[in-house]
Amino acid sequence: YATAEAESHTIHVASLLPSSVCTHPATPKGLDKKSSLQVIHKHGPCSQLPEEKANIPTHAQILVLDEVRVKSIHSKLAKNLGYVNVMKKDAAANLPAKDGSLVGSGNYIVTIGLGTPKKNLTLIFDTGSDITWTQCQPCLRSCYKQQDPIFSPSSSSTYSNVSCSSAACTSLNSATGNSPDCSSSTCVYGIQYGDSSFSIGFFAKEKLTLTSNVVFDNFLFGCGQNNQGLFGGAAGLLGLGRNKLSLPSQTAIKFKKIFSYCLPSSPSSTGFLKFGNDGLSKSVKFTTLSTIPGGESFYGITIIAMSVGGKKLSISASILAAGGAIIDSGTVITRLPPTAYSALRFAFRKQMNQYPMAKPLSILDTCYDFSKYSTVSIPKISLFFEKGVEVPIDARGILYVNSISQVCLAFAGNNNHSD
Amino acid sequence: VLIYGNTQQKTLEVVYDGTRRMLGFRTGGCT
């Protein structure tokens, strides 16, 4: 795909287009495979979701959904911090004021097992939300079409409902942003996403099978009876956030809240989601996780600098840190403070000035027409984190390819400095 | 907030250590 030179990537243009064939799975180095799941792009050839293949969204549609998710994140933080004016502004952009969580349109999926006997369920992989839920029989109100058979609690010997008076039920307030309800002493959860998608159902306990050797009893999850929205053919969501109801928190006794993943380079290849620290490479470089006020479920990070083509951009750390920063597996395009994005775009365009530009693609305003080239050279981009950690972005993470005649810089700016 | 999205995370191994409150990165993590 690319050969790295000093400060740029040389890319064969033909390799920008994704393959229609699923390639062999990725494996983490030194992996104890007992605790590892495959991560698959929802819309790629490795996905087994037929509904998704038949209705693959365009890149423009994916970017519109991504913008909805980002507005939902900003809206959630603003609401929790009491920034009423910001909420009014977002409400004007057709966002629901009551956004319990984020839009459920993440691009990556994993398969887990639930119940006894175990039933496999393909769930959307999301570090930006907390509770795990799946559609459940008898679908008292509504279920959308999914690839896997819908989970049936009555067919499982290890299923039990959670009572309204339990501490777990009370915890739903912080995990979903909504107060739980009560039906015949059974705790009822409700989670609404930024695009108005939602799931409502019984809060329950069940045996969770991550791999054949890694099984957890009494895993708390949502057994959805009324589920509507943009979940495609997935059976629900896997919540990997920081709340105590998230999967990493519920499995903390075994895995100590440690998990890792690798997102594949293209939709035609696979990545992994691994729990625990067995087999972690010593070459992993660590920075500090922080907490964003009002957004305690998010994984906060501190980005202090950026470079393009080996040269650091002249952006002060205070601008990059102004609104805080998070890392999110469900947001497609990295959003930068407006000033930082302007500096990145200026430097990138300057080093790409030999290529003809193309029309913008949704939120992406720096696009190129590579149709007359067999290879192109693009500047390397790096992010710098606290504790001296430099993360070079892979060539596949710098460009977002709609077609060879519309290849875009895969970054965007926030609307406001304070976002 | 600045949001570090999944396109830019491709091929990195991203490690979450909630107990030590650390986040790790390793390039070439999918191979």
Short mmCIF file of C-alpha atoms in Angstrom, two decimals:
data_model
loop_
_atom_site.label_atom_id
_atom_site.label_comp_id
_atom_site.label_asym_id
_atom_site.label_seq_id
_atom_site.Cartn_x
_atom_site.Cartn_y
_atom_site.Cartn_z
CA TYR A 1 0.00 0.00 0.00
CA ALA A 2 2.64 2.51 0.95
CA THR A 3 6.36 2.77 1.26
CA ALA A 4 7.48 5.15 3.95
CA GLU A 5 10.02 7.79 3.04
CA ALA A 6 11.55 10.30 5.37
CA GLU A 7 8.63 12.67 5.75
CA SER A 8 6.03 11.29 3.36
CA HIS A 9 4.17 8.16 2.33
CA THR A 10 4.34 7.01 -1.29
CA ILE A 11 1.09 5.33 -2.17
CA HIS A 12 0.05 3.25 -5.15
CA VAL A 13 -3.21 4.88 -6.15
CA ALA A 14 -4.83 1.59 -7.19
CA SER A 15 -4.37 0.31 -3.63
CA LEU A 16 -6.58 3.09 -2.27
CA LEU A 17 -9.68 1.20 -3.33
CA PRO A 18 -10.76 -1.54 -0.91
CA SER A 19 -10.68 -5.19 -1.90
CA SER A 20 -13.94 -7.05 -2.32
CA VAL A 21 -12.42 -10.15 -0.71
CA CYS A 22 -11.87 -10.65 3.01
CA THR A 23 -8.21 -11.31 3.77
CA HIS A 24 -6.81 -13.44 6.57
CA PRO A 25 -7.38 -12.35 10.17
CA ALA A 26 -5.02 -10.17 12.13
CA THR A 27 -3.51 -11.47 15.35
CA PRO A 28 -1.90 -9.46 18.11
CA LYS A 29 1.75 -10.26 18.70
CA GLY A 30 2.43 -12.90 21.30
CA LEU A 31 -1.28 -13.29 21.79
CA ASP A 32 -2.84 -15.65 24.18
CA LYS A 33 -5.82 -16.14 21.85
CA LYS A 34 -7.99 -17.21 24.74
CA SER A 35 -9.13 -13.65 25.38
CA SER A 36 -9.19 -12.20 21.88
CA LEU A 37 -12.11 -11.43 19.55
CA GLN A 38 -12.06 -10.47 15.89
CA VAL A 39 -12.96 -6.89 15.00
CA ILE A 40 -14.61 -6.47 11.61
CA HIS A 41 -15.71 -3.46 9.59
CA LYS A 42 -19.50 -3.50 9.49
CA HIS A 43 -19.75 -2.67 5.80
CA GLY A 44 -16.76 -4.65 4.45
CA PRO A 45 -16.48 -8.12 2.84
CA CYS A 46 -15.49 -9.70 6.20
CA SER A 47 -18.85 -8.75 7.70
CA GLN A 48 -21.53 -11.43 7.85
CA LEU A 49 -24.34 -8.90 8.20
CA PRO A 50 -26.44 -9.43 5.02
CA GLU A 51 -28.68 -6.51 5.85
CA GLU A 52 -25.65 -4.27 5.89
CA LYS A 53 -24.28 -5.56 2.61
CA ALA A 54 -27.58 -4.87 0.92
CA ASN A 55 -27.75 -1.36 2.36
CA ILE A 56 -24.18 -0.17 2.50
CA PRO A 57 -24.30 3.59 3.06
CA THR A 58 -22.39 5.99 0.85
CA HIS A 59 -19.33 7.69 2.26
CA ALA A 60 -21.27 10.95 2.36
CA GLN A 61 -23.96 9.25 4.46
CA ILE A 62 -21.35 7.77 6.80
CA LEU A 63 -19.85 11.24 7.29
CA VAL A 64 -23.26 12.78 7.99
CA LEU A 65 -23.87 10.13 10.65
CA ASP A 66 -20.41 10.81 12.02
CA GLU A 67 -21.28 14.48 12.38
CA VAL A 68 -24.44 13.53 14.26
CA ARG A 69 -22.37 11.45 16.66
CA VAL A 70 -19.88 14.28 17.21
CA LYS A 71 -22.68 16.79 17.86
CA SER A 72 -24.15 14.28 20.27
CA ILE A 73 -20.83 14.08 22.17
CA HIS A 74 -20.59 17.87 22.36
CA SER A 75 -24.22 18.12 23.36
CA LYS A 76 -23.84 15.53 26.10
CA LEU A 77 -20.81 17.28 27.57
CA ALA A 78 -22.46 20.68 27.34
CA LYS A 79 -25.59 19.42 29.02
CA ASN A 80 -23.65 17.80 31.86
CA LEU A 81 -21.71 21.01 32.39
CA GLY A 82 -24.88 23.09 32.38
CA TYR A 83 -24.08 25.08 29.23
CA VAL A 84 -27.69 25.87 28.43
CA ASN A 85 -26.95 28.13 25.49
CA VAL A 86 -24.96 25.44 23.76
CA MET A 87 -27.80 23.02 24.22
CA LYS A 88 -30.23 25.44 22.63
CA LYS A 89 -27.93 25.78 19.68
CA ASP A 90 -27.69 22.00 19.28
CA ALA A 91 -31.42 21.61 19.64
CA ALA A 92 -31.76 23.95 16.69
CA ALA A 93 -29.64 21.52 14.70
CA ASN A 94 -32.34 18.87 15.20
CA LEU A 95 -30.56 17.07 17.99
CA PRO A 96 -32.71 15.75 20.78
CA ALA A 97 -32.08 17.63 24.03
CA LYS A 98 -32.27 14.37 25.91
CA ASP A 99 -29.32 12.54 24.48
CA GLY A 100 -28.54 9.76 26.92
CA SER A 101 -25.67 8.50 24.84
CA LEU A 102 -24.16 8.50 21.41
CA VAL A 103 -25.37 7.58 18.00
CA GLY A 104 -25.15 3.83 17.56
CA SER A 105 -23.70 3.76 14.10
CA GLY A 106 -20.14 2.69 14.90
CA ASN A 107 -18.38 0.99 12.07
CA TYR A 108 -16.80 -1.98 13.80
CA ILE A 109 -18.40 -5.15 15.11
CA VAL A 110 -17.41 -8.13 17.27
CA THR A 111 -19.13 -11.42 18.07
CA ILE A 112 -19.70 -12.61 21.65
CA GLY A 113 -21.71 -15.44 23.19
CA LEU A 114 -24.63 -15.00 25.57
CA GLY A 115 -26.70 -17.45 27.63
CA THR A 116 -26.79 -21.19 28.28
CA PRO A 117 -26.58 -22.80 25.81
CA LYS A 118 -24.47 -20.04 24.28
CA LYS A 119 -25.91 -17.97 21.44
CA ASN A 120 -23.55 -15.93 19.27
CA LEU A 121 -24.41 -12.25 18.86
CA THR A 122 -22.72 -9.67 16.64
CA LEU A 123 -22.51 -6.35 18.46
CA ILE A 124 -21.32 -2.85 17.54
CA PHE A 125 -17.99 -2.13 19.23
CA ASP A 126 -18.12 1.20 21.09
CA THR A 127 -15.67 2.77 23.54
CA GLY A 128 -17.97 5.81 23.70
CA SER A 129 -20.91 4.18 25.49
CA ASP A 130 -21.35 1.98 28.52
CA ILE A 131 -24.13 -0.56 28.64
CA THR A 132 -24.17 -3.65 26.51
CA TRP A 133 -27.58 -4.53 25.12
CA THR A 134 -29.07 -6.90 22.61
CA GLN A 135 -32.52 -7.37 21.14
CA CYS A 136 -34.56 -9.93 23.08
CA GLN A 137 -37.55 -12.13 22.46
CA PRO A 138 -40.49 -11.72 22.64
CA CYS A 139 -39.75 -8.19 21.30
CA LEU A 140 -42.77 -6.91 23.21
CA ARG A 141 -42.86 -3.65 21.25
CA SER A 142 -40.42 -3.62 18.33
CA CYS A 143 -37.27 -5.27 17.01
CA TYR A 144 -35.40 -4.37 13.84
CA LYS A 145 -34.04 -7.05 11.50
CA GLN A 146 -30.73 -8.53 12.61
CA GLN A 147 -28.39 -11.17 11.24
CA ASP A 148 -28.25 -13.46 14.28
CA PRO A 149 -31.36 -15.09 15.72
CA ILE A 150 -32.82 -12.74 18.34
CA PHE A 151 -31.77 -13.75 21.85
CA SER A 152 -34.45 -15.66 23.72
CA PRO A 153 -34.19 -15.45 27.54
CA SER A 154 -36.70 -18.24 28.01
CA SER A 155 -34.34 -20.62 26.18
CA SER A 156 -31.44 -19.88 28.52
CA SER A 157 -30.98 -21.56 31.89
CA THR A 158 -28.75 -18.76 33.23
CA TYR A 159 -30.92 -15.69 32.51
CA SER A 160 -32.40 -13.64 35.35
CA ASN A 161 -33.97 -10.21 35.58
CA VAL A 162 -32.54 -7.45 37.78
CA SER A 163 -34.82 -6.10 40.48
CA CYS A 164 -35.82 -2.45 40.67
CA SER A 165 -34.37 -2.07 44.14
CA SER A 166 -30.89 -3.28 43.24
CA ALA A 167 -27.81 -1.06 43.12
CA ALA A 168 -27.25 -2.19 39.53
CA CYS A 169 -30.61 -0.76 38.54
CA THR A 170 -29.80 2.58 40.17
CA SER A 171 -26.48 2.66 38.29
CA LEU A 172 -28.35 2.92 35.01
CA ASN A 173 -28.77 6.64 35.69
CA SER A 174 -25.12 7.37 35.06
CA ALA A 175 -24.63 4.67 32.41
CA THR A 176 -27.51 5.70 30.16
CA GLY A 177 -28.36 9.27 31.20
CA ASN A 178 -31.91 8.12 31.87
CA SER A 179 -33.65 7.07 35.06
CA PRO A 180 -34.60 3.39 35.06
CA ASP A 181 -38.23 2.38 35.16
CA CYS A 182 -39.84 -0.49 37.00
CA SER A 183 -42.21 -3.15 35.68
CA SER A 184 -43.48 -5.90 38.00
CA SER A 185 -40.38 -5.41 40.18
CA THR A 186 -38.10 -5.80 37.14
CA CYS A 187 -35.68 -2.99 36.32
CA VAL A 188 -36.32 -1.39 32.93
CA TYR A 189 -33.51 0.45 31.14
CA GLY A 190 -33.83 2.97 28.36
CA ILE A 191 -31.02 4.35 26.22
CA GLN A 192 -31.50 6.93 23.51
CA TYR A 193 -28.85 7.84 20.98
CA GLY A 194 -28.08 11.15 19.34
CA ASP A 195 -29.87 10.28 16.12
CA SER A 196 -33.05 9.27 18.00
CA SER A 197 -32.20 5.57 17.78
CA PHE A 198 -33.04 3.86 21.07
CA SER A 199 -33.34 0.61 23.00
CA ILE A 200 -35.70 -0.04 25.91
CA GLY A 201 -36.06 -3.32 27.77
CA PHE A 202 -35.41 -5.39 30.84
CA PHE A 203 -32.14 -5.01 32.69
CA ALA A 204 -30.89 -8.53 33.24
CA LYS A 205 -28.03 -10.86 34.16
CA GLU A 206 -26.71 -13.60 31.94
CA LYS A 207 -23.68 -15.76 31.26
CA LEU A 208 -21.30 -13.94 28.90
CA THR A 209 -18.87 -15.95 26.79
CA LEU A 210 -16.09 -13.85 25.29
CA THR A 211 -14.12 -16.85 24.07
CA SER A 212 -14.45 -20.57 24.79
CA ASN A 213 -12.19 -20.20 27.81
CA VAL A 214 -13.33 -16.82 29.10
CA VAL A 215 -16.81 -16.88 30.60
CA PHE A 216 -18.48 -14.51 33.07
CA ASP A 217 -21.58 -15.33 35.07
CA ASN A 218 -24.12 -12.68 35.97
CA PHE A 219 -23.05 -10.15 33.34
CA LEU A 220 -25.41 -7.16 33.47
CA PHE A 221 -26.90 -6.27 30.10
CA GLY A 222 -29.96 -4.78 28.47
CA CYS A 223 -32.51 -7.24 27.08
CA GLY A 224 -34.16 -4.96 24.52
CA GLN A 225 -37.89 -5.19 23.92
CA ASN A 226 -38.29 -1.97 21.95
CA ASN A 227 -35.38 -1.24 19.65
CA GLN A 228 -35.43 1.18 16.78
CA GLY A 229 -32.83 3.00 14.74
CA LEU A 230 -29.62 2.79 12.80
CA PHE A 231 -28.13 -0.42 14.13
CA GLY A 232 -28.10 -2.18 10.77
CA GLY A 233 -27.98 -5.93 11.08
CA ALA A 234 -26.09 -5.91 14.39
CA ALA A 235 -27.77 -7.52 17.39
CA GLY A 236 -26.99 -4.57 19.66
CA LEU A 237 -24.09 -2.70 21.20
CA LEU A 238 -21.00 -3.69 23.21
CA GLY A 239 -20.36 -0.89 25.71
CA LEU A 240 -16.63 -0.41 26.36
CA GLY A 241 -16.78 2.95 28.20
CA ARG A 242 -15.59 3.74 31.74
CA ASN A 243 -18.86 3.50 33.68
CA LYS A 244 -19.13 0.67 36.20
CA LEU A 245 -21.74 -1.07 34.04
CA SER A 246 -19.43 -1.24 31.01
CA LEU A 247 -17.85 -4.53 29.94
CA PRO A 248 -14.30 -3.57 31.09
CA SER A 249 -15.64 -2.59 34.52
CA GLN A 250 -17.77 -5.70 34.95
CA THR A 251 -14.84 -7.94 34.05
CA ALA A 252 -12.30 -5.94 36.08
CA ILE A 253 -11.61 -8.76 38.56
CA LYS A 254 -10.14 -10.87 35.77
CA PHE A 255 -8.83 -8.29 33.32
CA LYS A 256 -8.11 -5.31 35.63
CA LYS A 257 -9.92 -2.96 33.22
CA ILE A 258 -7.27 -3.61 30.57
CA PHE A 259 -8.24 -4.15 26.97
CA SER A 260 -6.68 -3.45 23.63
CA TYR A 261 -7.76 -3.42 20.04
CA CYS A 262 -6.48 -2.92 16.55
CA LEU A 263 -8.76 -1.52 13.88
CA PRO A 264 -7.99 -3.04 10.48
CA SER A 265 -6.37 -1.09 7.69
CA SER A 266 -9.30 -1.63 5.34
CA PRO A 267 -12.82 -3.05 5.41
CA SER A 268 -11.50 -6.21 3.76
CA SER A 269 -9.23 -7.14 6.65
CA THR A 270 -9.84 -7.86 10.32
CA GLY A 271 -8.53 -6.50 13.60
CA PHE A 272 -8.86 -7.71 17.17
CA LEU A 273 -10.30 -6.84 20.55
CA LYS A 274 -8.35 -8.41 23.37
CA PHE A 275 -8.95 -8.36 27.12
CA GLY A 276 -6.26 -8.37 29.79
CA ASN A 277 -2.54 -7.66 29.60
CA ASP A 278 -1.26 -11.09 28.58
CA GLY A 279 0.95 -10.79 25.55
CA LEU A 280 1.06 -7.00 25.54
CA SER A 281 4.10 -5.85 23.62
CA LYS A 282 6.82 -3.95 25.48
CA SER A 283 6.91 -1.53 22.57
CA VAL A 284 3.53 -0.05 23.56
CA LYS A 285 4.03 3.60 24.51
CA PHE A 286 1.76 4.89 27.25
CA THR A 287 0.25 8.31 27.85
CA THR A 288 -2.07 9.40 30.64
CA LEU A 289 -5.82 8.88 30.59
CA SER A 290 -7.80 11.82 31.92
CA THR A 291 -11.42 12.48 32.77
CA ILE A 292 -13.45 15.07 30.92
CA PRO A 293 -15.74 17.03 33.28
CA GLY A 294 -19.29 16.03 32.52
CA GLY A 295 -18.14 13.14 30.36
CA GLU A 296 -16.78 10.64 32.86
CA SER A 297 -17.57 7.66 30.63
CA PHE A 298 -15.26 8.90 27.90
CA TYR A 299 -11.56 8.10 27.68
CA GLY A 300 -9.89 11.51 28.02
CA ILE A 301 -6.46 12.15 26.48
CA THR A 302 -4.13 15.11 26.13
CA ILE A 303 -2.76 15.95 22.69
CA ILE A 304 -0.02 18.54 22.92
CA ALA A 305 1.23 18.89 19.33
CA MET A 306 0.85 17.74 15.74
CA SER A 307 3.26 17.46 12.84
CA VAL A 308 2.82 17.37 9.08
CA GLY A 309 5.66 16.20 6.86
CA GLY A 310 7.98 16.00 9.85
CA LYS A 311 7.45 19.64 10.88
CA LYS A 312 5.54 20.48 14.03
CA LEU A 313 2.62 22.82 13.49
CA SER A 314 2.82 26.11 15.35
CA ILE A 315 -0.23 25.52 17.49
CA SER A 316 0.02 26.21 21.18
CA ALA A 317 -0.70 23.29 23.48
CA SER A 318 -3.36 25.42 25.16
CA ILE A 319 -5.35 25.56 21.91
CA LEU A 320 -5.18 21.79 21.49
CA ALA A 321 -6.12 21.31 25.13
CA ALA A 322 -8.83 24.00 25.30
CA GLY A 323 -11.87 21.75 25.29
CA GLY A 324 -10.12 18.55 26.32
CA ALA A 325 -9.85 15.52 24.08
CA ILE A 326 -11.22 11.99 23.94
CA ILE A 327 -10.46 8.84 21.98
CA ASP A 328 -13.54 7.12 20.56
CA SER A 329 -13.86 3.96 18.48
CA GLY A 330 -17.24 5.05 17.17
CA THR A 331 -16.27 8.43 15.68
CA VAL A 332 -14.92 8.03 12.16
CA ILE A 333 -13.10 11.31 11.54
CA THR A 334 -10.85 13.04 14.09
CA ARG A 335 -12.21 16.50 15.00
CA LEU A 336 -9.72 19.23 15.88
CA PRO A 337 -10.18 22.69 17.40
CA PRO A 338 -10.79 25.12 14.50
CA THR A 339 -7.40 26.82 14.76
CA ALA A 340 -5.57 23.50 14.89
CA TYR A 341 -7.47 22.18 11.89
CA SER A 342 -6.71 25.33 9.90
CA ALA A 343 -3.00 24.92 10.59
CA LEU A 344 -3.09 21.22 9.66
CA ARG A 345 -5.02 21.91 6.47
CA PHE A 346 -2.67 24.74 5.46
CA ALA A 347 0.43 22.59 5.92
CA PHE A 348 -1.14 19.56 4.19
CA ARG A 349 -2.36 21.58 1.20
CA LYS A 350 1.02 23.25 0.85
CA GLN A 351 2.77 19.89 0.60
CA MET A 352 0.12 18.52 -1.76
CA ASN A 353 0.09 21.49 -4.13
CA GLN A 354 1.24 19.42 -7.12
CA TYR A 355 -2.06 17.49 -7.15
CA PRO A 356 -5.36 18.82 -8.52
CA MET A 357 -7.99 19.38 -5.87
CA ALA A 358 -11.47 17.85 -6.01
CA LYS A 359 -14.81 18.92 -4.62
CA PRO A 360 -15.38 18.55 -0.85
CA LEU A 361 -16.96 15.40 0.57
CA SER A 362 -19.42 16.31 3.30
CA ILE A 363 -17.37 17.56 6.28
CA LEU A 364 -14.07 16.90 4.46
CA ASP A 365 -12.95 20.04 2.66
CA THR A 366 -9.50 19.08 1.39
CA CYS A 367 -9.89 16.55 -1.41
CA TYR A 368 -7.76 15.56 -4.39
CA ASP A 369 -8.22 13.98 -7.79
CA PHE A 370 -5.62 11.21 -8.17
CA SER A 371 -7.14 9.72 -11.33
CA LYS A 372 -4.15 10.69 -13.49
CA TYR A 373 -1.52 9.26 -11.14
CA SER A 374 -0.28 5.73 -10.50
CA THR A 375 1.51 6.74 -7.29
CA VAL A 376 1.18 9.77 -5.04
CA SER A 377 3.23 11.12 -2.17
CA ILE A 378 1.44 12.40 0.92
CA PRO A 379 3.00 14.00 4.00
CA LYS A 380 3.24 11.99 7.18
CA ILE A 381 1.11 13.19 10.08
CA SER A 382 1.88 12.54 13.74
CA LEU A 383 0.05 13.29 16.97
CA PHE A 384 2.03 13.98 20.13
CA PHE A 385 0.62 13.05 23.51
CA GLU A 386 1.61 13.71 27.09
CA LYS A 387 4.63 11.78 28.35
CA GLY A 388 6.47 12.22 25.06
CA VAL A 389 4.39 9.75 23.07
CA GLU A 390 4.43 10.31 19.31
CA VAL A 391 1.81 8.42 17.33
CA PRO A 392 2.43 8.43 13.57
CA ILE A 393 -0.86 8.08 11.74
CA ASP A 394 -0.88 5.24 9.25
CA ALA A 395 -1.20 6.30 5.60
CA ARG A 396 -4.65 4.68 5.61
CA GLY A 397 -5.65 6.97 8.46
CA ILE A 398 -4.61 10.18 6.70
CA LEU A 399 -6.85 9.77 3.66
CA TYR A 400 -10.57 9.06 3.32
CA VAL A 401 -11.26 7.62 -0.14
CA ASN A 402 -14.61 8.14 -1.81
CA SER A 403 -13.19 7.35 -5.25
CA ILE A 404 -9.81 7.77 -6.93
CA SER A 405 -11.01 11.14 -8.18
CA GLN A 406 -12.07 12.24 -4.66
CA VAL A 407 -9.52 11.36 -1.99
CA CYS A 408 -9.77 13.58 1.08
CA LEU A 409 -7.72 14.59 4.10
CA ALA A 410 -9.45 12.56 6.83
CA PHE A 411 -9.56 15.26 9.49
CA ALA A 412 -12.17 17.92 10.23
CA GLY A 413 -12.55 20.94 12.45
CA ASN A 414 -14.99 21.50 15.28
CA ASN A 415 -17.34 24.43 14.86
CA ASN A 416 -16.30 26.16 18.06
CA HIS A 417 -13.04 26.56 19.97
CA SER A 418 -14.79 25.47 23.13
CA ASP A 419 -16.17 22.20 21.68
CA VAL B 1 -13.58 18.40 22.71
CA LEU B 2 -10.99 17.21 20.29
CA ILE B 3 -12.11 13.73 19.24
CA TYR B 4 -9.56 11.18 18.08
CA GLY B 5 -11.57 9.09 15.64
CA ASN B 6 -11.26 5.56 14.32
CA THR B 7 -9.87 6.38 10.86
CA GLN B 8 -6.73 7.72 12.51
CA GLN B 9 -6.54 4.66 14.82
CA LYS B 10 -6.25 2.20 11.93
CA THR B 11 -3.43 -0.37 12.27
CA LEU B 12 -2.43 0.97 15.70
CA GLU B 13 -2.73 -1.29 18.71
CA VAL B 14 -4.58 0.88 21.22
CA VAL B 15 -4.29 -0.28 24.84
CA TYR B 16 -6.67 0.89 27.59
CA ASP B 17 -5.46 0.41 31.14
CA GLY B 18 -8.30 1.66 33.32
CA THR B 19 -6.62 0.64 36.55
CA ARG B 20 -3.41 2.60 35.95
CA ARG B 21 -5.34 5.25 34.00
CA MET B 22 -3.02 4.91 31.03
CA LEU B 23 -3.56 4.69 27.28
CA GLY B 24 -0.99 2.97 25.08
CA PHE B 25 -0.20 2.92 21.38
CA ARG B 26 1.85 0.58 19.24
CA THR B 27 2.29 1.06 15.52
CA GLY B 28 1.78 -1.93 13.25
CA GLY B 29 -0.49 -3.47 15.85
CA CYS B 30 -2.59 -5.52 13.44
CA THR B 31 0.27 -7.56 12.00
#
